Short mmCIF file of N, CA and C in Angstrom, two decimals:
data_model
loop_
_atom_site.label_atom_id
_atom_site.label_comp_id
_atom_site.label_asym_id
_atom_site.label_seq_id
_atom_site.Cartn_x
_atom_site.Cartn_y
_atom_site.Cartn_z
N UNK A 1 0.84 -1.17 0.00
CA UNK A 1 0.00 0.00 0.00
C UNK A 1 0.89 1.24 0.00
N UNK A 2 0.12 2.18 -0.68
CA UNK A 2 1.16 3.34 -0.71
C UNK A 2 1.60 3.94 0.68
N UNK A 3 2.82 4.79 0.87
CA UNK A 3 2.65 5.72 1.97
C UNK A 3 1.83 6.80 2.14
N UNK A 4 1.88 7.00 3.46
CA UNK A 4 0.78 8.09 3.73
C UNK A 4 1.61 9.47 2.92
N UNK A 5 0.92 10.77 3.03
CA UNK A 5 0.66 11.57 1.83
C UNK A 5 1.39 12.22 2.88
N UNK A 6 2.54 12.80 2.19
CA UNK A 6 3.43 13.79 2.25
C UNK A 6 2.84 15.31 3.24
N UNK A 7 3.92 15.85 3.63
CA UNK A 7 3.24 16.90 4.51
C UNK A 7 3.00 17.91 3.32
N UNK A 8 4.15 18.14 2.24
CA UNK A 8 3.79 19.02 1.33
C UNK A 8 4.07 18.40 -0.05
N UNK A 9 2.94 19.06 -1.34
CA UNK A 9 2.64 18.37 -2.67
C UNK A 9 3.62 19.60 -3.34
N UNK A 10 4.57 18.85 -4.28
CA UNK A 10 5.02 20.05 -4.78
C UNK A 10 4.38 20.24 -6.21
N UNK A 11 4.82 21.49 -6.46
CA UNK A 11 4.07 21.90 -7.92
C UNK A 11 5.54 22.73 -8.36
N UNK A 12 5.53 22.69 -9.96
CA UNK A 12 6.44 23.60 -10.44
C UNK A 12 6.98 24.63 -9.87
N UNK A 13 6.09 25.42 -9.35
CA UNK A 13 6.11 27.02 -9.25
C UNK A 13 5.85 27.44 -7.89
N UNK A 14 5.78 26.88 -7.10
CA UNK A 14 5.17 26.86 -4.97
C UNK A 14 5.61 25.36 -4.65
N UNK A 15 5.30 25.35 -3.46
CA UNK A 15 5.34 24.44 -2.55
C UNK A 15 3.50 24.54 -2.02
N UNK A 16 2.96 23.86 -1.99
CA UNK A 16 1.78 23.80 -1.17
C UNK A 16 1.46 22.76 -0.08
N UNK A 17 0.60 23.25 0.39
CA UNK A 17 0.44 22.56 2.13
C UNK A 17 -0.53 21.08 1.17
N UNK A 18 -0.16 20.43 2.14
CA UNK A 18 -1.57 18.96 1.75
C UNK A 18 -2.85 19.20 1.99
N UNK A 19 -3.21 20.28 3.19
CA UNK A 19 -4.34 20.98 3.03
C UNK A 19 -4.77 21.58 1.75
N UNK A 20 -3.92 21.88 1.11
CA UNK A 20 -4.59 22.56 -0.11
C UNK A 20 -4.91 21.24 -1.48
N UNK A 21 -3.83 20.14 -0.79
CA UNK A 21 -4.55 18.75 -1.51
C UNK A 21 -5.70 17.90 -1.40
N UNK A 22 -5.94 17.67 -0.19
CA UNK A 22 -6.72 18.03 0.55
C UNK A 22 -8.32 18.09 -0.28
N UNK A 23 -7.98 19.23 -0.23
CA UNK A 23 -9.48 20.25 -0.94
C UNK A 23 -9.35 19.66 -2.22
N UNK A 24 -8.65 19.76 -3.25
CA UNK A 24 -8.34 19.62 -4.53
C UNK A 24 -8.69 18.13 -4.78
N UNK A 25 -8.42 16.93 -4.15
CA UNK A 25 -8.90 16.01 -4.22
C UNK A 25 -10.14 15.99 -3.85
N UNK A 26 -10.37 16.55 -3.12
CA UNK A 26 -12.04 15.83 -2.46
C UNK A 26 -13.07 16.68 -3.51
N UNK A 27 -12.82 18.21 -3.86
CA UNK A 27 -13.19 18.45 -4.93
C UNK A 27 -13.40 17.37 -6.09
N UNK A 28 -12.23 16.75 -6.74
CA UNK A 28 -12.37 16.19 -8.01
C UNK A 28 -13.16 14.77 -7.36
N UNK A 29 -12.97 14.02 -6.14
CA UNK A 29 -12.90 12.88 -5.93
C UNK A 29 -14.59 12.37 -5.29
N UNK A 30 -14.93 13.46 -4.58
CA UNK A 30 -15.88 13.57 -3.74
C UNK A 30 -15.65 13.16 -1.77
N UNK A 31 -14.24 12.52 -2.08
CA UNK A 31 -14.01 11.93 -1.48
C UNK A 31 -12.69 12.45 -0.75
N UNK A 32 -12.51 12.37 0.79
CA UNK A 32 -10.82 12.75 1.28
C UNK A 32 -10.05 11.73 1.10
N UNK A 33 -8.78 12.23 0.67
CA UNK A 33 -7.59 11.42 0.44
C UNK A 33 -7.83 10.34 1.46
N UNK A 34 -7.99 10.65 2.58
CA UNK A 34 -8.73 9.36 3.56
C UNK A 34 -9.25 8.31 3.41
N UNK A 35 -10.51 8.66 2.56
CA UNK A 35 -11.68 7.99 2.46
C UNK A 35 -11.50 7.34 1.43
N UNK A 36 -10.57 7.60 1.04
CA UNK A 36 -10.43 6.97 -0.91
C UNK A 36 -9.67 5.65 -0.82
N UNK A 37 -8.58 5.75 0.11
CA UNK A 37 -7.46 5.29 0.01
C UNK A 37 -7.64 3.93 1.17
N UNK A 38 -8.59 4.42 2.59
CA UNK A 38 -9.68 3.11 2.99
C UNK A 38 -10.55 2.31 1.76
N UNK A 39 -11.36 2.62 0.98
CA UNK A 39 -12.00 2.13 0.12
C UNK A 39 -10.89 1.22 -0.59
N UNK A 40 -10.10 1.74 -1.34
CA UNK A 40 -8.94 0.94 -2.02
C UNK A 40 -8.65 -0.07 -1.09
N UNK A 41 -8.01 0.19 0.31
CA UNK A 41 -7.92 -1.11 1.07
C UNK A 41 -8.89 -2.11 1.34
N UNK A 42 -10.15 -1.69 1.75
CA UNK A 42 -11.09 -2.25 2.12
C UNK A 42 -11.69 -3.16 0.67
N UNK A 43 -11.44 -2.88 -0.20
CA UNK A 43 -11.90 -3.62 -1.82
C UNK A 43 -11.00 -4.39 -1.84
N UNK A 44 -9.78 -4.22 -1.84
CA UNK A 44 -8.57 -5.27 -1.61
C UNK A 44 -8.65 -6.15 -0.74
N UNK A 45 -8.66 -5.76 0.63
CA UNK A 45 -9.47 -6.92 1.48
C UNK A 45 -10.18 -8.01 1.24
N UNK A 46 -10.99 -7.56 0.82
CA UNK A 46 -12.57 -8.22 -0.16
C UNK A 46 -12.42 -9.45 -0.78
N UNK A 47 -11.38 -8.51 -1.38
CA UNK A 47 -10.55 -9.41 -2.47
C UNK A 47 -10.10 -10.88 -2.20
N UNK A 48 -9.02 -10.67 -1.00
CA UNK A 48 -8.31 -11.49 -0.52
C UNK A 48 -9.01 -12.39 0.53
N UNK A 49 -10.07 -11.58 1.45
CA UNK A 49 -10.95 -12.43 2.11
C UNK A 49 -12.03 -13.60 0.97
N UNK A 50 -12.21 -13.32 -0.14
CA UNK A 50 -13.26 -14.22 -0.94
C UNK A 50 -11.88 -15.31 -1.78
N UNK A 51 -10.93 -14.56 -1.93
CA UNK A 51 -9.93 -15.90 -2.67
C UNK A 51 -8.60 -16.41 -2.05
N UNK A 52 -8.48 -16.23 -0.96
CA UNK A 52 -7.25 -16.86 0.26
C UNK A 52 -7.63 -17.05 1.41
N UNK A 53 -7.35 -18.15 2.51
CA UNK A 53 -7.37 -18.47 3.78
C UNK A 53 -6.58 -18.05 4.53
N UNK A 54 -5.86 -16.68 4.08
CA UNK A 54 -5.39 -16.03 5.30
C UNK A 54 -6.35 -15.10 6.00
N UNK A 55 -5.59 -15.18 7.75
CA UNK A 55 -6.22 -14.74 8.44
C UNK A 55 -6.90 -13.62 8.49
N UNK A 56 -7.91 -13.06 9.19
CA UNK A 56 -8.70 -11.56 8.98
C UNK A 56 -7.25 -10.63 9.28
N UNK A 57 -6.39 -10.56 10.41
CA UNK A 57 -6.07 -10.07 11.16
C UNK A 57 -4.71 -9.90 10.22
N UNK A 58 -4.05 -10.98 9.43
CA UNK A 58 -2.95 -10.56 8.42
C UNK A 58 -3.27 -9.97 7.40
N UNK A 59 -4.68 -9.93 7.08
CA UNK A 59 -4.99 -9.45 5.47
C UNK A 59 -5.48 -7.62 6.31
N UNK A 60 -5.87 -7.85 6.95
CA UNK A 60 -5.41 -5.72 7.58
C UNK A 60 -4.60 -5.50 7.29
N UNK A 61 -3.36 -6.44 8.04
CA UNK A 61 -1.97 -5.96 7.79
C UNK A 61 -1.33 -5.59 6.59
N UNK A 62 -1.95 -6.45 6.05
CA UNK A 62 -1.39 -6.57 4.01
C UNK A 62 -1.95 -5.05 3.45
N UNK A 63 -3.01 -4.65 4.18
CA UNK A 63 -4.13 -3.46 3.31
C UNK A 63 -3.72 -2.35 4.02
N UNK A 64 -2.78 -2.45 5.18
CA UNK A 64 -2.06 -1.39 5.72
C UNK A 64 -2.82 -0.61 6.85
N UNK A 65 -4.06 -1.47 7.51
CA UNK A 65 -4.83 -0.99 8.36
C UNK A 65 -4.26 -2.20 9.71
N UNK A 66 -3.75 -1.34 10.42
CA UNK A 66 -2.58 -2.16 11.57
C UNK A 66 -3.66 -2.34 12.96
N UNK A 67 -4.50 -2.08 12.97
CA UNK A 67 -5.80 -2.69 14.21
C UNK A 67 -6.78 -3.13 13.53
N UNK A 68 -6.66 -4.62 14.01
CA UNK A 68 -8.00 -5.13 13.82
C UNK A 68 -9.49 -4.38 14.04
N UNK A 69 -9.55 -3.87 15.13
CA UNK A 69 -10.60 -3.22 15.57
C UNK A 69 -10.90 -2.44 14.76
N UNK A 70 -9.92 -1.58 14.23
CA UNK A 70 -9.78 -0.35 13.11
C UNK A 70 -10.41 -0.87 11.83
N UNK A 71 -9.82 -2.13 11.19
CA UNK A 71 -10.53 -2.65 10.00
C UNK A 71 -11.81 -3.45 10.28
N UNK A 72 -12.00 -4.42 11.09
CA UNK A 72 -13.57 -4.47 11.11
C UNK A 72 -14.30 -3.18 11.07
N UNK A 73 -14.09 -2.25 11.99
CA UNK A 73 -15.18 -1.21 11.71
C UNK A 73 -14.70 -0.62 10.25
N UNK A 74 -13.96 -0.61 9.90
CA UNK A 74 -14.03 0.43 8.39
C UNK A 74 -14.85 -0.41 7.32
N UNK A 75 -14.31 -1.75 7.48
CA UNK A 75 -14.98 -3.04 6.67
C UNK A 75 -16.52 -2.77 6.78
N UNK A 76 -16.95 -3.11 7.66
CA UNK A 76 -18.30 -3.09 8.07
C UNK A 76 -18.82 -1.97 7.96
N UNK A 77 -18.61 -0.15 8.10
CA UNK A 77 -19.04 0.52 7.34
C UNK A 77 -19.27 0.79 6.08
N UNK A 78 -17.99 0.23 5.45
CA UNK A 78 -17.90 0.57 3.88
C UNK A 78 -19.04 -0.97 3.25
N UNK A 79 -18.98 -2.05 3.26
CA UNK A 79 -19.27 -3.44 2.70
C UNK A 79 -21.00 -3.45 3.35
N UNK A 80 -20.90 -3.12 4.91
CA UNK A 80 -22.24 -3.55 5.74
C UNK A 80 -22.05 -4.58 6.07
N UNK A 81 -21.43 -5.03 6.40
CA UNK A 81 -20.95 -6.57 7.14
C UNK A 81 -19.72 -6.96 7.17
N UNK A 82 -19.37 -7.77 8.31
CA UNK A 82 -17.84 -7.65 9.06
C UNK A 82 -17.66 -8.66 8.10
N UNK A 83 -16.23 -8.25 8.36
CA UNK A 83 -14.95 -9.26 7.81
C UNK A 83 -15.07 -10.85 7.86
N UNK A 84 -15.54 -11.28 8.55
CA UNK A 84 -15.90 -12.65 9.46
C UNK A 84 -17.25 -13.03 8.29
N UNK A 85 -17.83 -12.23 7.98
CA UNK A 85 -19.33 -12.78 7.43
C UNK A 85 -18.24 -13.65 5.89
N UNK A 86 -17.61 -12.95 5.35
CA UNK A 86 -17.22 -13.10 3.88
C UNK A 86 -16.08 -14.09 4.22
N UNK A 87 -15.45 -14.63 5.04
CA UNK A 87 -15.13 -15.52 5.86
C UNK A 87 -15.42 -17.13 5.87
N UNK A 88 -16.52 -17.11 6.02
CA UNK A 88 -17.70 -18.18 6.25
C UNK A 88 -18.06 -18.43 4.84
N UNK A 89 -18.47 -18.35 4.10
CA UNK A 89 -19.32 -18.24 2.73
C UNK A 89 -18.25 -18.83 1.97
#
């Protein structure tokens, strides 16, 4: 997974804050660099939970979300059902 986003984005001609990326993404994206970049993990997840028997708790790790607790709830907001359901099936 990528690294987290730089304190500053450069451009030709300035230096700008990530706040001002920030905006500029969520503008084009609808979405915060945040929210985008959970989704990407959380689809990847998905992924790996429906075609490998590794554990819930290593495939966070793989998607770069380092608490379990942290990825069930993001899972289960974004999908509507925990990690564990897609698991079973």
């Amino acid at each position: 997974m990528p690294a987290l986003l730089p304190r500053y984005v450069h451009s030709p001609d300035a230096r700008r804050p990530a706040s001002y990326f920030r905006i500029l993404f969520k503008n084009h994206t609808g979405l915060s660099p945040l929210e985008y970049l959970n989704r990407v993990r959380i689809l990847r997840a998905l992924e790996l939970l429906q075609t490998t028997r590794e554990p819930i708790a290593e495939i966070a790790e793989e998607v770069g979300i380092h608490d379990p607790n942290d990825f069930a709830r993001i899972f289960k907001k974004l999908i509507g059902y925990p990690p564990s359901y897609f698991k079973s099936i």
